[in-house]
Amino acid sequence: MAISVWPLFVLWFINRYGFSKGALLSLLGAYMFLPAGFEINLPGIPAFTKFSVTSMTFLAYMLITRRELGYRSLNGLFKFLIIGFIIAPFFTVFNNPGSYLFLPGLTYYDGLSDSVGHLLYVLPFLIGFKYFRNYESQYVLFKYFAIAAVIYALLALYEVRMSPQLHNIFYGFFPSSWLQQVRSGGFRAIVFMGHGLLVALFLAIGLGVWAVINKNKNRFLPVDNKLMILLILIALIFMKSLAALIFGLFLFIMITFISTKKMHQASVMIAMLFMTYPITSSMGIFPHDDIVDFAYSINPERGQSLEFRFKNENMLLDRASIKPFFGWGGWGRNRVLDPETGEDLSVTDGKWILTIGIRGWFGFLTEFLLIVLPIWMAYKIQKKYKTMDNKERALLAAHALIVSIILLDQMPNASLNPLYLLLVGSLLGRVFELRSEFRQKAISEKQDLVTEK
């Protein structure tokens, strides 16, 4: 019922707050409060999930009102990446007509269904690019995200104390493994996101957002910014996710104490690490053993978990290398199955290995270059234009750093979703807007100079 009536809430948000703010509130509300791990499957249309039904409503509203999507404003490279990402399932289908053990071959219907799903998935990226590209809208994006992080910090602390039961209380089922939410004699909160690791990353991003708001001396709540930062930090610590805690502290320290130039450099280095990880991992260059030994020295349980994860990554990479260009497709065909019993022998955690296994390198590049290139372009524009306002410069650097952390989390986890793609699209839109502003300023200065002569 919640998913079925959600389009009415989306339309109300848009009507009440305008399209840009309404879209942002709709994505935040869907991720924060709609049920996780649940979908309504109807024949002939994509499954209704918390995000797909939100994007469907956006698409219908934009078609009816003839609102511009933002695709036309992209340059040729990004247009190619968007189209390539949307049609990638068709290439996968053409490459997988045969069955794999008991799993059937892919059909054109699979390609069409997945392509529509990809369109709905990437739509918020285009919305972010078109409608969150100036400084004011970029700040609104950070402001709303900051408020959302405070709300979730309170809900997370409740579940840490009382056990993760809110999803079960409101929707009648538990969306993931209970054992995975038990850590160090206590609980991780899942609230309505489906897993404690997703909540932890959300809070880590919130910590970074509050850091930049506090640095720019902006205050929009009746409570001091530092108290909000402390609240989110406490909730993040109690989430018992070491990686998310490191991400959150890294964002806070970098944004609070480090120069914007070094923030951009760190963002680019993280993006390069992510893009090269599949290659260095498959070649045996990446120092997996050293990282596992370090994890064991901190906590044997975490070391064992990390070792198990790396082992499964290698198995899945070997499987993906059989069809490297366009992948194996869905239905679990990308996984390692026992040839006799059909038992699934692999565990897929990282988004990167999921994408390479299902869509191959074509799918990997078309999806993740949409994230990496805005980080690189933000670095280049701050390096080229030195006259940018300090607040704009700080917000741009923090934005790029937050996007890079979201990207980095796709190595151990699969947390990427349309809400985070809105953040990525906004970063790209901001870069395009700044470049346009500086070019227009340069043209105006030339005209003034000619007029004086």
XYZ file of C-alpha atoms in Angstrom:
453
model
C 0.000 0.000 0.000
C 2.843 2.398 0.847
C 4.495 1.873 -2.550
C 1.161 2.047 -4.396
C 0.194 5.439 -2.930
C 3.720 6.891 -3.055
C 3.196 8.546 -6.490
C 0.537 10.742 -4.859
C 3.087 11.907 -2.296
C 5.621 12.571 -5.062
C 3.124 14.729 -6.945
C 2.224 16.546 -3.733
C 5.899 17.272 -2.995
C 6.381 18.622 -6.524
C 3.222 20.741 -6.367
C 4.056 22.075 -2.898
C 7.803 22.734 -3.235
C 8.429 22.948 -6.985
C 9.950 20.286 -9.201
C 13.568 20.381 -8.004
C 12.899 20.389 -4.258
C 9.956 18.041 -4.732
C 12.125 15.532 -6.598
C 14.787 15.694 -3.892
C 12.262 15.229 -1.082
C 10.660 12.342 -2.971
C 13.964 10.486 -3.354
C 14.948 11.151 0.250
C 11.534 10.067 1.499
C 11.554 6.909 -0.620
C 15.010 5.843 0.553
C 14.413 6.742 4.180
C 10.868 5.473 4.765
C 9.553 3.121 2.074
C 10.026 -0.653 2.533
C 13.316 -2.244 1.511
C 13.677 -5.550 -0.275
C 10.119 -5.448 -1.592
C 8.685 -5.037 -5.080
C 5.357 -5.306 -6.870
C 5.719 -7.330 -10.063
C 3.114 -6.694 -12.755
C 3.373 -8.146 -16.282
C 4.829 -5.991 -19.028
C 6.213 -3.176 -16.831
C 9.245 -2.843 -14.527
C 8.804 -3.983 -10.954
C 7.569 -1.323 -8.537
C 10.236 -0.688 -5.906
C 10.776 2.327 -3.669
C 13.008 3.967 -6.268
C 11.472 2.737 -9.532
C 7.990 3.973 -8.628
C 9.495 7.356 -7.696
C 11.324 7.625 -11.025
C 8.235 6.457 -12.941
C 6.276 9.296 -11.378
C 9.026 11.786 -12.293
C 9.060 10.538 -15.884
C 5.272 10.683 -16.253
C 5.129 14.179 -14.742
C 7.917 15.471 -16.992
C 6.305 14.018 -20.126
C 2.884 15.466 -19.291
C 4.198 18.918 -18.354
C 6.844 18.857 -21.129
C 9.527 19.656 -18.617
C 13.071 19.459 -19.976
C 15.059 16.458 -18.810
C 18.568 17.866 -19.162
C 19.896 15.301 -21.625
C 20.232 17.856 -24.426
C 22.532 20.024 -22.313
C 25.075 17.216 -21.899
C 28.125 17.030 -24.139
C 28.718 14.169 -26.574
C 30.666 11.964 -24.175
C 28.033 12.018 -21.450
C 25.250 11.484 -23.979
C 27.111 8.380 -25.177
C 27.558 7.121 -21.605
C 23.866 7.623 -20.768
C 22.655 5.902 -23.938
C 25.276 3.174 -23.556
C 24.220 2.525 -19.974
C 20.531 2.321 -20.946
C 21.022 -0.064 -23.888
C 23.762 -2.184 -22.270
C 21.240 -4.951 -21.361
C 20.542 -5.542 -25.065
C 24.229 -6.239 -25.740
C 24.195 -8.642 -22.806
C 21.120 -10.424 -24.213
C 22.695 -10.808 -27.658
C 25.736 -12.360 -25.977
C 23.788 -14.823 -23.771
C 21.229 -16.787 -25.782
C 22.227 -20.118 -24.215
C 21.409 -21.535 -20.783
C 23.823 -21.839 -17.844
C 23.222 -25.072 -15.902
C 19.562 -24.820 -14.848
C 19.329 -21.077 -15.623
C 17.660 -20.154 -18.949
C 19.180 -18.080 -21.713
C 18.289 -14.407 -21.939
C 15.485 -13.119 -24.154
C 14.705 -9.806 -25.817
C 12.098 -9.244 -23.131
C 14.912 -9.371 -20.528
C 16.819 -6.762 -22.513
C 13.824 -4.446 -22.805
C 12.832 -4.812 -19.161
C 16.373 -4.186 -17.900
C 16.836 -1.221 -20.255
C 13.704 0.449 -18.894
C 15.019 -0.269 -15.388
C 18.321 1.395 -16.297
C 16.460 4.450 -17.596
C 14.523 4.795 -14.339
C 17.739 4.242 -12.377
C 19.712 6.976 -14.173
C 16.838 9.490 -14.431
C 17.696 11.216 -11.087
C 21.233 11.788 -12.434
C 19.736 13.892 -15.231
C 17.434 15.683 -12.772
C 20.409 16.534 -10.571
C 22.346 17.764 -13.598
C 19.527 19.996 -14.835
C 17.932 21.317 -11.645
C 20.736 21.392 -9.044
C 23.494 23.109 -10.992
C 23.822 26.589 -9.444
C 25.203 27.416 -6.008
C 21.809 28.065 -4.419
C 20.305 24.742 -5.515
C 23.520 22.935 -4.611
C 23.277 24.365 -1.106
C 19.586 23.352 -0.900
C 20.656 19.802 -1.785
C 23.171 19.791 1.068
C 20.698 21.413 3.473
C 17.963 18.831 2.892
C 20.455 15.992 3.099
C 21.740 17.388 6.398
C 18.235 17.442 7.898
C 17.608 13.911 6.644
C 20.849 12.718 8.292
C 19.751 14.155 11.656
C 16.392 12.383 11.423
C 18.068 9.108 10.575
C 20.662 9.483 13.323
C 17.830 9.650 15.877
C 16.058 6.643 14.363
C 19.333 4.713 14.194
C 20.100 5.378 17.864
C 16.624 4.120 18.753
C 17.191 0.862 16.882
C 20.711 0.412 18.260
C 19.147 0.466 21.734
C 15.869 -1.335 21.062
C 17.030 -3.640 18.187
C 16.226 -3.069 14.488
C 12.467 -3.519 14.561
C 10.989 -0.425 12.871
C 10.806 -2.042 9.443
C 9.095 -5.100 10.925
C 6.693 -2.958 12.966
C 5.591 -0.816 10.020
C 5.803 -3.285 7.126
C 5.527 -6.700 8.747
C 8.792 -8.282 7.610
C 12.543 -8.072 8.183
C 14.289 -7.172 4.905
C 17.727 -8.772 5.401
C 19.702 -11.239 7.511
C 19.220 -10.652 11.240
C 22.659 -12.073 12.067
C 24.370 -9.467 9.869
C 22.895 -6.725 12.053
C 24.308 -8.203 15.288
C 27.763 -6.803 16.060
C 29.947 -6.638 19.182
C 27.191 -7.620 21.581
C 24.742 -5.086 20.165
C 22.834 -4.175 17.037
C 23.196 -2.224 13.845
C 20.214 -0.135 12.827
C 18.550 -0.785 9.481
C 15.535 1.550 9.921
C 13.950 1.375 6.426
C 17.078 1.007 4.271
C 17.364 -2.757 4.536
C 20.889 -3.136 5.916
C 23.029 -1.537 8.579
C 25.854 -0.811 6.131
C 23.521 1.355 4.028
C 22.453 3.340 7.084
C 26.090 3.734 8.143
C 27.110 5.165 4.751
C 24.122 7.522 4.803
C 25.249 8.856 8.196
C 28.873 9.114 7.006
C 27.736 11.277 4.091
C 25.597 13.281 6.510
C 28.672 13.933 8.654
C 30.474 15.315 5.608
C 27.501 17.467 4.652
C 27.284 18.963 8.140
C 31.038 19.606 8.102
C 30.786 21.818 5.011
C 27.689 23.597 6.356
C 29.518 24.331 9.609
C 32.661 25.425 7.759
C 30.688 27.936 5.697
C 29.045 29.201 8.920
C 25.535 28.450 7.656
C 22.904 27.792 10.279
C 19.301 26.842 9.502
C 18.272 24.864 12.599
C 17.673 26.287 16.107
C 20.418 23.979 17.397
C 24.140 24.608 17.028
C 25.762 22.890 14.043
C 28.387 21.256 16.258
C 25.678 19.460 18.249
C 24.260 18.052 15.006
C 27.727 16.872 14.011
C 28.182 15.231 17.422
C 24.781 13.513 17.175
C 25.541 12.014 13.774
C 29.050 10.994 14.857
C 27.686 9.162 17.919
C 25.102 7.378 15.779
C 27.809 6.453 13.264
C 30.048 5.010 15.983
C 27.190 2.884 17.334
C 26.487 1.562 13.830
C 29.630 -0.594 14.300
C 30.786 -0.275 10.697
C 34.517 0.439 10.639
C 34.607 1.370 6.940
C 31.710 3.838 7.245
C 33.240 5.358 10.385
C 36.532 5.852 8.551
C 34.656 7.394 5.603
C 32.754 9.771 7.885
C 35.819 10.868 9.854
C 37.788 11.250 6.629
C 35.099 13.531 5.180
C 34.849 15.573 8.377
C 38.620 16.063 8.768
C 39.237 16.824 5.094
C 36.355 19.302 4.804
C 37.053 21.006 8.132
C 40.841 21.291 8.114
C 42.235 20.625 4.635
C 42.419 23.001 1.674
C 39.984 22.683 -1.194
C 42.841 21.917 -3.607
C 43.896 18.876 -1.590
C 40.274 17.776 -1.249
C 39.998 17.699 -5.032
C 43.288 15.822 -5.295
C 42.067 13.254 -2.777
C 38.807 12.858 -4.719
C 40.683 12.178 -7.958
C 43.007 9.679 -6.266
C 40.023 7.779 -4.819
C 38.357 7.725 -8.241
C 41.552 6.397 -9.832
C 41.831 3.720 -7.143
C 38.288 2.582 -7.858
C 38.678 2.463 -11.642
C 41.956 0.548 -11.506
C 40.932 -1.850 -8.726
C 39.309 -4.490 -10.987
C 42.460 -4.668 -13.143
C 44.972 -4.673 -10.282
C 42.847 -7.200 -8.435
C 42.614 -9.611 -11.370
C 46.371 -9.280 -12.023
C 47.224 -9.970 -8.382
C 48.867 -6.561 -7.932
C 46.465 -5.171 -5.351
C 47.800 -5.884 -1.802
C 44.878 -8.029 -0.602
C 47.015 -10.074 1.819
C 48.490 -7.010 3.505
C 45.035 -5.487 3.984
C 43.686 -8.752 5.424
C 46.624 -8.977 7.859
C 45.993 -5.398 8.964
C 42.292 -6.153 9.478
C 43.163 -9.232 11.559
C 45.421 -7.076 13.744
C 42.473 -4.782 14.491
C 39.768 -7.412 14.892
C 39.928 -11.125 13.936
C 36.230 -11.119 13.020
C 36.705 -8.235 10.583
C 39.832 -9.845 9.157
C 37.978 -13.088 8.508
C 35.101 -11.213 6.872
C 37.479 -9.287 4.615
C 39.390 -12.433 3.642
C 36.124 -14.179 2.743
C 35.094 -11.168 0.652
C 38.353 -11.074 -1.317
C 38.144 -14.816 -1.955
C 34.664 -14.438 -3.427
C 35.759 -11.464 -5.528
C 38.459 -13.605 -7.142
C 35.950 -16.367 -7.880
C 33.522 -13.903 -9.458
C 36.303 -12.210 -11.451
C 37.268 -15.574 -12.920
C 33.621 -16.115 -13.828
C 33.319 -12.625 -15.365
C 36.504 -13.096 -17.420
C 34.704 -15.736 -19.524
C 32.413 -13.032 -20.932
C 34.344 -9.832 -20.241
C 32.738 -7.387 -22.685
C 28.997 -7.560 -21.973
C 28.730 -9.918 -18.999
C 26.425 -12.798 -18.122
C 23.173 -10.946 -17.454
C 20.760 -11.425 -14.579
C 18.976 -14.375 -12.961
C 22.167 -15.199 -11.058
C 24.062 -16.174 -14.213
C 27.029 -14.092 -13.063
C 27.460 -16.221 -9.935
C 29.565 -19.328 -9.391
C 27.266 -22.355 -9.111
C 28.070 -25.974 -8.253
C 27.730 -27.908 -11.560
C 26.211 -30.941 -9.817
C 23.885 -29.491 -7.173
C 23.334 -25.978 -8.538
C 24.286 -24.552 -5.137
C 25.468 -20.945 -5.174
C 29.130 -21.008 -4.123
C 29.723 -17.251 -4.282
C 28.741 -14.138 -2.344
C 28.518 -10.843 -4.223
C 29.064 -7.758 -2.068
C 30.735 -5.031 -4.116
C 28.766 -3.112 -6.724
C 31.776 -3.154 -9.065
C 31.978 -6.943 -9.279
C 28.195 -7.194 -9.650
C 28.299 -4.789 -12.585
C 31.228 -6.472 -14.334
C 29.664 -9.902 -13.860
C 26.218 -8.878 -15.117
C 27.042 -6.213 -17.746
C 30.751 -6.736 -18.424
C 33.301 -4.003 -18.931
C 30.941 -2.089 -21.222
C 28.388 -1.808 -18.443
C 31.060 -1.043 -15.857
C 32.560 1.826 -17.861
C 29.252 3.381 -18.953
C 27.962 3.359 -15.375
C 30.992 4.384 -13.363
C 32.482 6.907 -15.769
C 29.299 8.890 -15.102
C 30.628 9.235 -11.553
C 34.371 9.440 -12.127
C 34.326 12.094 -14.852
C 32.447 14.734 -12.783
C 35.049 14.278 -10.027
C 37.853 14.818 -12.544
C 36.092 17.804 -14.159
C 35.519 19.431 -10.762
C 39.244 19.097 -10.045
C 40.147 20.655 -13.403
C 37.761 23.605 -13.117
C 38.900 24.626 -9.624
C 42.476 24.410 -10.862
C 41.792 26.539 -13.931
C 39.587 29.259 -12.443
C 41.176 30.869 -9.393
C 38.605 33.640 -8.909
C 35.823 31.381 -7.622
C 34.086 32.559 -4.443
C 35.421 30.838 -1.314
C 32.049 29.410 -0.293
C 31.402 28.113 -3.798
C 34.898 26.626 -3.900
C 34.433 24.899 -0.527
C 31.027 23.487 -1.492
C 32.320 22.193 -4.831
C 35.333 20.505 -3.215
C 33.196 18.903 -0.494
C 30.668 17.763 -3.097
C 33.381 16.056 -5.164
C 34.856 14.421 -2.057
C 31.472 13.070 -0.938
C 30.831 11.646 -4.416
C 34.263 9.985 -4.346
C 33.433 8.334 -1.004
C 30.150 7.045 -2.428
C 32.192 5.627 -5.301
C 34.733 4.075 -2.943
C 31.967 2.324 -1.008
C 31.079 0.420 -4.182
C 34.243 -1.635 -3.724
C 33.110 -3.469 -0.548
C 29.359 -2.797 -0.820
C 26.551 -2.155 -3.295
C 25.085 1.060 -1.905
C 24.739 3.083 -5.122
C 21.152 4.171 -5.737
C 19.173 6.895 -7.580
C 19.391 9.307 -4.620
C 23.183 9.212 -4.741
C 23.075 9.552 -8.531
C 21.170 12.803 -7.996
C 24.184 13.989 -5.985
C 26.507 12.951 -8.814
C 24.372 14.667 -11.448
C 24.325 17.835 -9.371
C 28.128 17.836 -9.235
C 28.320 17.519 -13.016
C 25.709 20.236 -13.470
C 27.637 22.546 -11.144
C 30.804 22.020 -13.183
C 28.974 22.798 -16.429
C 27.379 25.890 -14.871
C 30.694 27.212 -13.542
C 32.370 26.650 -16.876
C 29.553 28.513 -18.629
C 29.718 31.388 -16.108
C 33.477 31.820 -16.521
C 33.270 31.664 -20.309
C 30.502 34.263 -20.325
C 32.557 36.438 -18.003
C 35.587 36.136 -20.292
C 33.482 37.104 -23.337
C 32.037 40.095 -21.464
C 35.509 41.252 -20.438
C 36.709 41.032 -24.051
C 33.731 43.054 -25.235
C 34.403 45.695 -22.579
C 38.037 45.850 -23.666
C 37.055 46.315 -27.333
C 34.568 49.024 -26.351
C 37.277 50.900 -24.401
C 39.652 50.762 -27.365
